[in-house]
PDB file of C-alpha atoms and ligand atoms in Angstrom:
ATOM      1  CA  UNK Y   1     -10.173  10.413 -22.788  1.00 75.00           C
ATOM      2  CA  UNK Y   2      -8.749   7.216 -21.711  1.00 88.00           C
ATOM      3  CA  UNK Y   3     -10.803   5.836 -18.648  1.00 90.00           C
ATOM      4  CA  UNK Y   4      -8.735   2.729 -16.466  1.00 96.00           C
ATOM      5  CA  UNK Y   5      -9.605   1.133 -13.232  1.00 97.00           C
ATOM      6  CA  UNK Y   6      -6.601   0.372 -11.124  1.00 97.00           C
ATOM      7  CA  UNK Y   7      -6.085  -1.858  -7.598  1.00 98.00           C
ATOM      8  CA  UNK Y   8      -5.170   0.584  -4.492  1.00 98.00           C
ATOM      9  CA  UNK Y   9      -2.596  -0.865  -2.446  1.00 96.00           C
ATOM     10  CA  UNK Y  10      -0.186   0.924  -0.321  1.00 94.00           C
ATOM     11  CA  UNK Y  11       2.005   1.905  -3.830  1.00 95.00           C
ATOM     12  CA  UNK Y  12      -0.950   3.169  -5.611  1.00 95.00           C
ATOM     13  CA  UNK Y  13      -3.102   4.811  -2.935  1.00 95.00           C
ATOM     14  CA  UNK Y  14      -0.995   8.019  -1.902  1.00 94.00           C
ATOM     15  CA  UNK Y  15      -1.127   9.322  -5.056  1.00 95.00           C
ATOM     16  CA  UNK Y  16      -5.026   9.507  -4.593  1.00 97.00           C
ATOM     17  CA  UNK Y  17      -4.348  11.456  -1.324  1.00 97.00           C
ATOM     18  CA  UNK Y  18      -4.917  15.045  -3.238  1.00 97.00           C
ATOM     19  CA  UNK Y  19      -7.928  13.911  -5.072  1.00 98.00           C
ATOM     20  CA  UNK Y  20      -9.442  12.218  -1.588  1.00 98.00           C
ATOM     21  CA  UNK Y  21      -8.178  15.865   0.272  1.00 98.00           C
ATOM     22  CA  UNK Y  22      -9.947  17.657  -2.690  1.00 98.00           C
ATOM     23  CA  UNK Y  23     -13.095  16.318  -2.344  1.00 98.00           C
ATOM     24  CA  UNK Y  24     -13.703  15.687   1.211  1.00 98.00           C
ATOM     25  CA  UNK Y  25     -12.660  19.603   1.713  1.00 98.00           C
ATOM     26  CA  UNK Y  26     -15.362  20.888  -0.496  1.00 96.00           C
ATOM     27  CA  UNK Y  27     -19.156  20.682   0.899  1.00 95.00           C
ATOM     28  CA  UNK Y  28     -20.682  18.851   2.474  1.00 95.00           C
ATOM     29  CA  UNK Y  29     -17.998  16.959   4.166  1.00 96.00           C
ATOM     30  CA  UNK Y  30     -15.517  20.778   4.568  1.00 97.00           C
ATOM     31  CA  UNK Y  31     -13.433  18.144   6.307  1.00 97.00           C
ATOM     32  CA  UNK Y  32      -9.858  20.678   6.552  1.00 98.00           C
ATOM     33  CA  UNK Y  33      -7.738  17.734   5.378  1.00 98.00           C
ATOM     34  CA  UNK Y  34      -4.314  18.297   5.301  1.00 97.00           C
ATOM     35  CA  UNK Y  35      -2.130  16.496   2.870  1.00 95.00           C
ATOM     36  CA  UNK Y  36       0.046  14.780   5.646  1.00 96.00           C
ATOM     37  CA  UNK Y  37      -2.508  13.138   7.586  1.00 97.00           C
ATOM     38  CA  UNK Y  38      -4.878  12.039   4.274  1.00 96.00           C
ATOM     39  CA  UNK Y  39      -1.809   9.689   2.938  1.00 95.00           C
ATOM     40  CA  UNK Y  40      -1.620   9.070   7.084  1.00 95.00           C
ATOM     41  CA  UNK Y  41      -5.433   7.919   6.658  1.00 96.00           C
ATOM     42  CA  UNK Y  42      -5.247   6.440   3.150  1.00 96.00           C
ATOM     43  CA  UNK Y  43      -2.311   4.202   4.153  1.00 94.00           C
ATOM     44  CA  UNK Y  44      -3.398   2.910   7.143  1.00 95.00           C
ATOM     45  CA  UNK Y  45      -6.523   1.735   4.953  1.00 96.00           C
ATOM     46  CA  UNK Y  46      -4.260   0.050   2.867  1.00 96.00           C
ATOM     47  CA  UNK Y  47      -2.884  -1.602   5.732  1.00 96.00           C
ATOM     48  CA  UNK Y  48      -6.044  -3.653   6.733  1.00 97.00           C
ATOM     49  CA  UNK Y  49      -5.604  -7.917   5.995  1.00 96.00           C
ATOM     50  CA  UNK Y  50      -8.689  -7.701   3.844  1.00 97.00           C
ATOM     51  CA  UNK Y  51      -8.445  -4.208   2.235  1.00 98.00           C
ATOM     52  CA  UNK Y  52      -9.523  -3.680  -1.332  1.00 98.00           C
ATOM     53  CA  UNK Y  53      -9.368  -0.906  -3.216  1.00 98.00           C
ATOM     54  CA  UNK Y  54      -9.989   0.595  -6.916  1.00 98.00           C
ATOM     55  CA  UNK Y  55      -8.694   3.693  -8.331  1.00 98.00           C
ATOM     56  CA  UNK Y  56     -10.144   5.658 -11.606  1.00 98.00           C
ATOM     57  CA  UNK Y  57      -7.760   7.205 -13.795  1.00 97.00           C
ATOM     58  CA  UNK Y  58      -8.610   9.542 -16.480  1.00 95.00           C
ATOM     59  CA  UNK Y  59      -5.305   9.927 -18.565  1.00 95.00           C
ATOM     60  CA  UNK Y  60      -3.075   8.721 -16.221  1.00 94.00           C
ATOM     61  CA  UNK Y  61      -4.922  11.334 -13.626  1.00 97.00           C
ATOM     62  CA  UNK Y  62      -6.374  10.311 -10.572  1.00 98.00           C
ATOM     63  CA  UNK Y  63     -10.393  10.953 -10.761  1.00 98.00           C
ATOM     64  CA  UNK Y  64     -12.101   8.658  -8.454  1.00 98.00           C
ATOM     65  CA  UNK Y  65     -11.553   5.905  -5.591  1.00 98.00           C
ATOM     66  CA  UNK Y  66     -13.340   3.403  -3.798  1.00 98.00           C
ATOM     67  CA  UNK Y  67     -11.756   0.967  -0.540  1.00 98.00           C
ATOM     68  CA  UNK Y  68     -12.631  -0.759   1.951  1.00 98.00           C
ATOM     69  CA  UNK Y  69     -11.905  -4.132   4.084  1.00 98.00           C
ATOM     70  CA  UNK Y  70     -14.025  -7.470   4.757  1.00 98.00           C
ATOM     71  CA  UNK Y  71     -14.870  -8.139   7.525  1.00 97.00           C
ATOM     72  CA  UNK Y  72     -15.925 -12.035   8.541  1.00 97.00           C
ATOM     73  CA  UNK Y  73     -19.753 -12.411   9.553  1.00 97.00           C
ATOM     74  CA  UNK Y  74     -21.805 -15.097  10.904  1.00 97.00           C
ATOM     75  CA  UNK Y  75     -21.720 -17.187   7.292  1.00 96.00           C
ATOM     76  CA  UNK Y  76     -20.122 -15.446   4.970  1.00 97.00           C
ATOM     77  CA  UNK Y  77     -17.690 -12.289   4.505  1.00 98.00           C
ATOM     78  CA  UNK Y  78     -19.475  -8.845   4.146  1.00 98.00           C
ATOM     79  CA  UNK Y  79     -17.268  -5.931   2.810  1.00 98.00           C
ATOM     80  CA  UNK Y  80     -17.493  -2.543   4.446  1.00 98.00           C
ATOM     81  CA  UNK Y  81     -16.570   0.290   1.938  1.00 98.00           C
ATOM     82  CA  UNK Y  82     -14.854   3.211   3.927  1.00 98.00           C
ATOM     83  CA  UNK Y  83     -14.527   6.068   1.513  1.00 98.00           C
ATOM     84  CA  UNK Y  84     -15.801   6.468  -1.899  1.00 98.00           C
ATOM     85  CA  UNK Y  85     -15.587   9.653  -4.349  1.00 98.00           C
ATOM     86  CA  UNK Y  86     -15.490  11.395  -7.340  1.00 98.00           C
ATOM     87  CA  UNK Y  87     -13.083  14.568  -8.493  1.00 98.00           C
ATOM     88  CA  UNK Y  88     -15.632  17.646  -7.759  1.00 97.00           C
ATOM     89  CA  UNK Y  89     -15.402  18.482 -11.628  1.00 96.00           C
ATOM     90  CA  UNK Y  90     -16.597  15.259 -12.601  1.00 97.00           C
ATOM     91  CA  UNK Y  91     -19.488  14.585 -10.324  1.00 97.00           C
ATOM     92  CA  UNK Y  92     -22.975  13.605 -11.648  1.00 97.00           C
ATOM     93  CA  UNK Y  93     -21.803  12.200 -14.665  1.00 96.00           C
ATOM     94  CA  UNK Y  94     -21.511   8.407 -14.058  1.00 97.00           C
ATOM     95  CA  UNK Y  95     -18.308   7.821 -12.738  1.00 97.00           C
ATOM     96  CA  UNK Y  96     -19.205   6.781  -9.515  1.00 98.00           C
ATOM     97  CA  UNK Y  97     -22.071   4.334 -10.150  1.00 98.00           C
ATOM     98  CA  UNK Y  98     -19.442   3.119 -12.613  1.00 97.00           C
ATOM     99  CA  UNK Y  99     -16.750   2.859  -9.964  1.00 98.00           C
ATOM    100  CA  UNK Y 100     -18.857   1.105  -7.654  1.00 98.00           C
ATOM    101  CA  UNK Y 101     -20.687  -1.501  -9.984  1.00 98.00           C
ATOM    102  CA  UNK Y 102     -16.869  -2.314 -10.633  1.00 98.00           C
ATOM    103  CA  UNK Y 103     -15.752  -3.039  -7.300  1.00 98.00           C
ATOM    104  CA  UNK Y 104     -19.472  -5.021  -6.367  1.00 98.00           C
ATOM    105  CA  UNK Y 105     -18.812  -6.939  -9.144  1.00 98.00           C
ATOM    106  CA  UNK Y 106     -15.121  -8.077  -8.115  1.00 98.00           C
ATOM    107  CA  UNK Y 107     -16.165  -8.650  -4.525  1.00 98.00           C
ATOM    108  CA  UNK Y 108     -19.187 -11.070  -5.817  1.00 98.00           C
ATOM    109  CA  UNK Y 109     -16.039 -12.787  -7.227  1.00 98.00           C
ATOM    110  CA  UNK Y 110     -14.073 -12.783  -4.430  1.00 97.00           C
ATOM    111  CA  UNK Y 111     -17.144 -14.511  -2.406  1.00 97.00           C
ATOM    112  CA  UNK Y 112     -18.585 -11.250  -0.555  1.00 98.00           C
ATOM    113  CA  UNK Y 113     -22.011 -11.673  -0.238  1.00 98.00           C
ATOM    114  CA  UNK Y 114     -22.812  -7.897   1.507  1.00 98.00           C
ATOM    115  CA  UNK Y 115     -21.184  -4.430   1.022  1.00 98.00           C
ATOM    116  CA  UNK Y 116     -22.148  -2.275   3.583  1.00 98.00           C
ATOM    117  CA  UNK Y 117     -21.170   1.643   4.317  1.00 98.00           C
ATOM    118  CA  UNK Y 118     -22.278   4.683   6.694  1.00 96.00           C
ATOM    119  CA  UNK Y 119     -22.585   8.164   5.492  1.00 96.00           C
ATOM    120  CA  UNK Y 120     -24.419  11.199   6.331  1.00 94.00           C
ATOM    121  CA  UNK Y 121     -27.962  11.148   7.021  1.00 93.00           C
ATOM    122  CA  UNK Y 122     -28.295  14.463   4.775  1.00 93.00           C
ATOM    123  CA  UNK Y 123     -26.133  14.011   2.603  1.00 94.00           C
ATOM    124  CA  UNK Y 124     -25.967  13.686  -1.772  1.00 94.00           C
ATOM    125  CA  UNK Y 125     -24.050  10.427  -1.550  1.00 96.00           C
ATOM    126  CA  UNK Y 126     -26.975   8.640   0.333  1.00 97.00           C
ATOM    127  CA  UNK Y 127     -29.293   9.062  -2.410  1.00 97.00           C
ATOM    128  CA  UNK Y 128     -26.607   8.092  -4.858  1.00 98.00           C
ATOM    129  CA  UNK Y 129     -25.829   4.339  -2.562  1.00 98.00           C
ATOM    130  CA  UNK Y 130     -29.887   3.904  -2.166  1.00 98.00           C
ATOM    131  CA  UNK Y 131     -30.700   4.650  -5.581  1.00 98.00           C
ATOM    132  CA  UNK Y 132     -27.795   1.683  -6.322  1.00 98.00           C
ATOM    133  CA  UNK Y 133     -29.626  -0.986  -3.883  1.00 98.00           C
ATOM    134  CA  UNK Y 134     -28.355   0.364  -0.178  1.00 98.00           C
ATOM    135  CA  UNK Y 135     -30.696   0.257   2.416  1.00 97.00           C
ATOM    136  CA  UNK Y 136     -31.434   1.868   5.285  1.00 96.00           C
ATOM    137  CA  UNK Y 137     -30.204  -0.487   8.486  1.00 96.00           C
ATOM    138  CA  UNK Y 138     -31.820  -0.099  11.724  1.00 95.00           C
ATOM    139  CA  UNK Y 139     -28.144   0.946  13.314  1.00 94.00           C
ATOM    140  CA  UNK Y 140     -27.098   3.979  15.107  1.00 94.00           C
ATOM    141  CA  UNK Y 141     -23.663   5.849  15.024  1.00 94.00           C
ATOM    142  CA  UNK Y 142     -22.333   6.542  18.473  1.00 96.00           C
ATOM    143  CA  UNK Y 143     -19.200   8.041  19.230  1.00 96.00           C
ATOM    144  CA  UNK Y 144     -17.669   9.666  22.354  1.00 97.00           C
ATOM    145  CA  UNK Y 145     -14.458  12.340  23.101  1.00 97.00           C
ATOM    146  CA  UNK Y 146     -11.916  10.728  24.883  1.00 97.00           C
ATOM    147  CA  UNK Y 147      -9.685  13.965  25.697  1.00 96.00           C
ATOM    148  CA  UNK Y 148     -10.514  17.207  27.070  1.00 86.00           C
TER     149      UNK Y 148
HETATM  150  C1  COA M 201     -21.224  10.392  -4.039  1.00 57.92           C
HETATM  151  C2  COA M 201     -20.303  10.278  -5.246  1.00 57.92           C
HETATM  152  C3  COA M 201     -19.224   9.255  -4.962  1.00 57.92           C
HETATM  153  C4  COA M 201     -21.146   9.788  -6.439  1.00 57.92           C
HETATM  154  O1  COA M 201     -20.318   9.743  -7.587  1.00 57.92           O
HETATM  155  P1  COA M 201     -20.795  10.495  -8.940  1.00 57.92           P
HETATM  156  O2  COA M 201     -19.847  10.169 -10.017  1.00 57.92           O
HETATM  157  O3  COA M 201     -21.005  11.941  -8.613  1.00 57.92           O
HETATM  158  O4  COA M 201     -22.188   9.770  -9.163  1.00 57.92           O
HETATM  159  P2  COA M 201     -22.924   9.441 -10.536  1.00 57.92           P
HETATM  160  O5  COA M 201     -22.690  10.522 -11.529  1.00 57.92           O
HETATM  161  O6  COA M 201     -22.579   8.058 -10.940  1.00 57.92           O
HETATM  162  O7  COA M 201     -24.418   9.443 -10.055  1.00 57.92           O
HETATM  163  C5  COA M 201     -24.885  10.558  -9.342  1.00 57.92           C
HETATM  164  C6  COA M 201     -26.362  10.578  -9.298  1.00 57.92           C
HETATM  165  O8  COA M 201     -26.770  11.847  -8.807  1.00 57.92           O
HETATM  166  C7  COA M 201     -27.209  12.670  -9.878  1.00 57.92           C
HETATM  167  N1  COA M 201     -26.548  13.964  -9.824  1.00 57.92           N
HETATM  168  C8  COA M 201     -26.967  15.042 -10.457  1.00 57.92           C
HETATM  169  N2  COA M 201     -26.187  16.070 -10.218  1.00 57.92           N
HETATM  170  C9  COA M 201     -25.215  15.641  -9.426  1.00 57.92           C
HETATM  171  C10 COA M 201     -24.088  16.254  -8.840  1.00 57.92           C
HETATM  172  N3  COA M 201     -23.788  17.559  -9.009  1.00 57.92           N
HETATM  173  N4  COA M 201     -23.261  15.503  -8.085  1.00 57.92           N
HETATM  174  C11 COA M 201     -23.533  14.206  -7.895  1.00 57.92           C
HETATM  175  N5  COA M 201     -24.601  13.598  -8.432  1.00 57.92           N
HETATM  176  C12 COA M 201     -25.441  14.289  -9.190  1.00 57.92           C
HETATM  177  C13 COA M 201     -26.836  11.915 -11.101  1.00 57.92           C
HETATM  178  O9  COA M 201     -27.791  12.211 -12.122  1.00 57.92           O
HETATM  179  C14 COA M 201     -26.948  10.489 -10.656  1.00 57.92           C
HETATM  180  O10 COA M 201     -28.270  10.077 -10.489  1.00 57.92           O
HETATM  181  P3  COA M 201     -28.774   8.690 -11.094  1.00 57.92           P
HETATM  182  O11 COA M 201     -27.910   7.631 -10.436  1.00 57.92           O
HETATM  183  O12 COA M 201     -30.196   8.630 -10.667  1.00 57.92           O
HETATM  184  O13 COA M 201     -28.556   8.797 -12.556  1.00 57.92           O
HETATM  185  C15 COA M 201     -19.674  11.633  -5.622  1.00 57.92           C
HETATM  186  O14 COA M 201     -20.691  12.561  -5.959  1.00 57.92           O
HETATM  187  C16 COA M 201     -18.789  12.201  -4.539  1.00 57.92           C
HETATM  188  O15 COA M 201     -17.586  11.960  -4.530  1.00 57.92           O
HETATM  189  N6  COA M 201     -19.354  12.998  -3.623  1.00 57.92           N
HETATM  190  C17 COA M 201     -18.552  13.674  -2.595  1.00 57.92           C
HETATM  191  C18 COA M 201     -17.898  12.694  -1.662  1.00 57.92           C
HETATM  192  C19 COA M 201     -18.894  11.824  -0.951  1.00 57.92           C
HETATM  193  O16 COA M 201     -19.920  12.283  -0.472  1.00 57.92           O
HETATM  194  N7  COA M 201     -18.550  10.533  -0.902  1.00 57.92           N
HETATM  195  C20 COA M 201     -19.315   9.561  -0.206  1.00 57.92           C
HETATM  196  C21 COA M 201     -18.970   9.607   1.260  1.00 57.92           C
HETATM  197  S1  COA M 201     -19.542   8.159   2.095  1.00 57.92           S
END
């Protein structure tokens, strides 16, 4: 089983698209992706000035992905990761704390001094980021419909 980490960008990133649409369509998320607008979503990503993204490829076959932009704060640049996961098969067994030690590791070297993310309150993945050093921040999610 050969195991590679490669950069997302906006060549590399849609063929991720069925693996991101495969995951975030199973539970918890049961998101209803279609194809069309996940490469709509994944591109856009890939579209930010300070995006950075990694891809995990088991034999050529995309398993796992990780992206996100920086954003500039008071003194430094924090980076925000957006969407993280793992192929459904290959959950719980390592790939993703290896997927995101990879990518802390190359924004430490890029100068980010913070990674921050949101997920859900209840859901797997936030005992997976705390049990890897993410806190709890004292922020709230708001959001609002802006059609009827
Ligand atoms: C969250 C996610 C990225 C973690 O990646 P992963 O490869 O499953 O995680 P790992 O195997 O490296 O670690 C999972 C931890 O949970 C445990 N675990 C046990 N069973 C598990 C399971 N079925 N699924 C996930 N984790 C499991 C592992 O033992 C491990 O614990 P440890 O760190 O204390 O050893 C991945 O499960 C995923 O894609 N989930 C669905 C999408 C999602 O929620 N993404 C985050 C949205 S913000």
């Amino acid at each position: 089983m050969a195991t590679e980490f490669i950069l997302l960008d906006a060549s590399t990133l849609p063929a991720f698209a069925g693996l991101y649409v495969a995951v975030f369509n199973a539970p918890p998320w049961s998101d209803g992706w279609e194809a069309p607008a996940a490469v709509e979503r994944l591109n856009a990503f890939a579209g930010h000035p300070r995006f950075h993204g990694l891809g995990m490829q088991v034999d050529g076959v995309p398993v796992a992905l990780i992206l996100g932009w920086g954003e500039r704060w008071v003194q430094t640049w924090h980076f925000h990761i957006k969407e993280m996961c793992v192929a459904p098969h290959l959950q719980g067994q390592g790939l993703g704390a290896a997927l995101l030690a990879e990518l802390e590791s190359r924004l430490a070297e890029m100068g980010y001094t913070h990674a921050h993310l949101a997920t859900g309150q209840a859901v797997p993945a936030r005992h997976f980021y705390q049990h890897h050093g993410y806190r709890d921040l004292p922020l709230l999610s708001l959001g609002k419909r802006l059609q009827a």
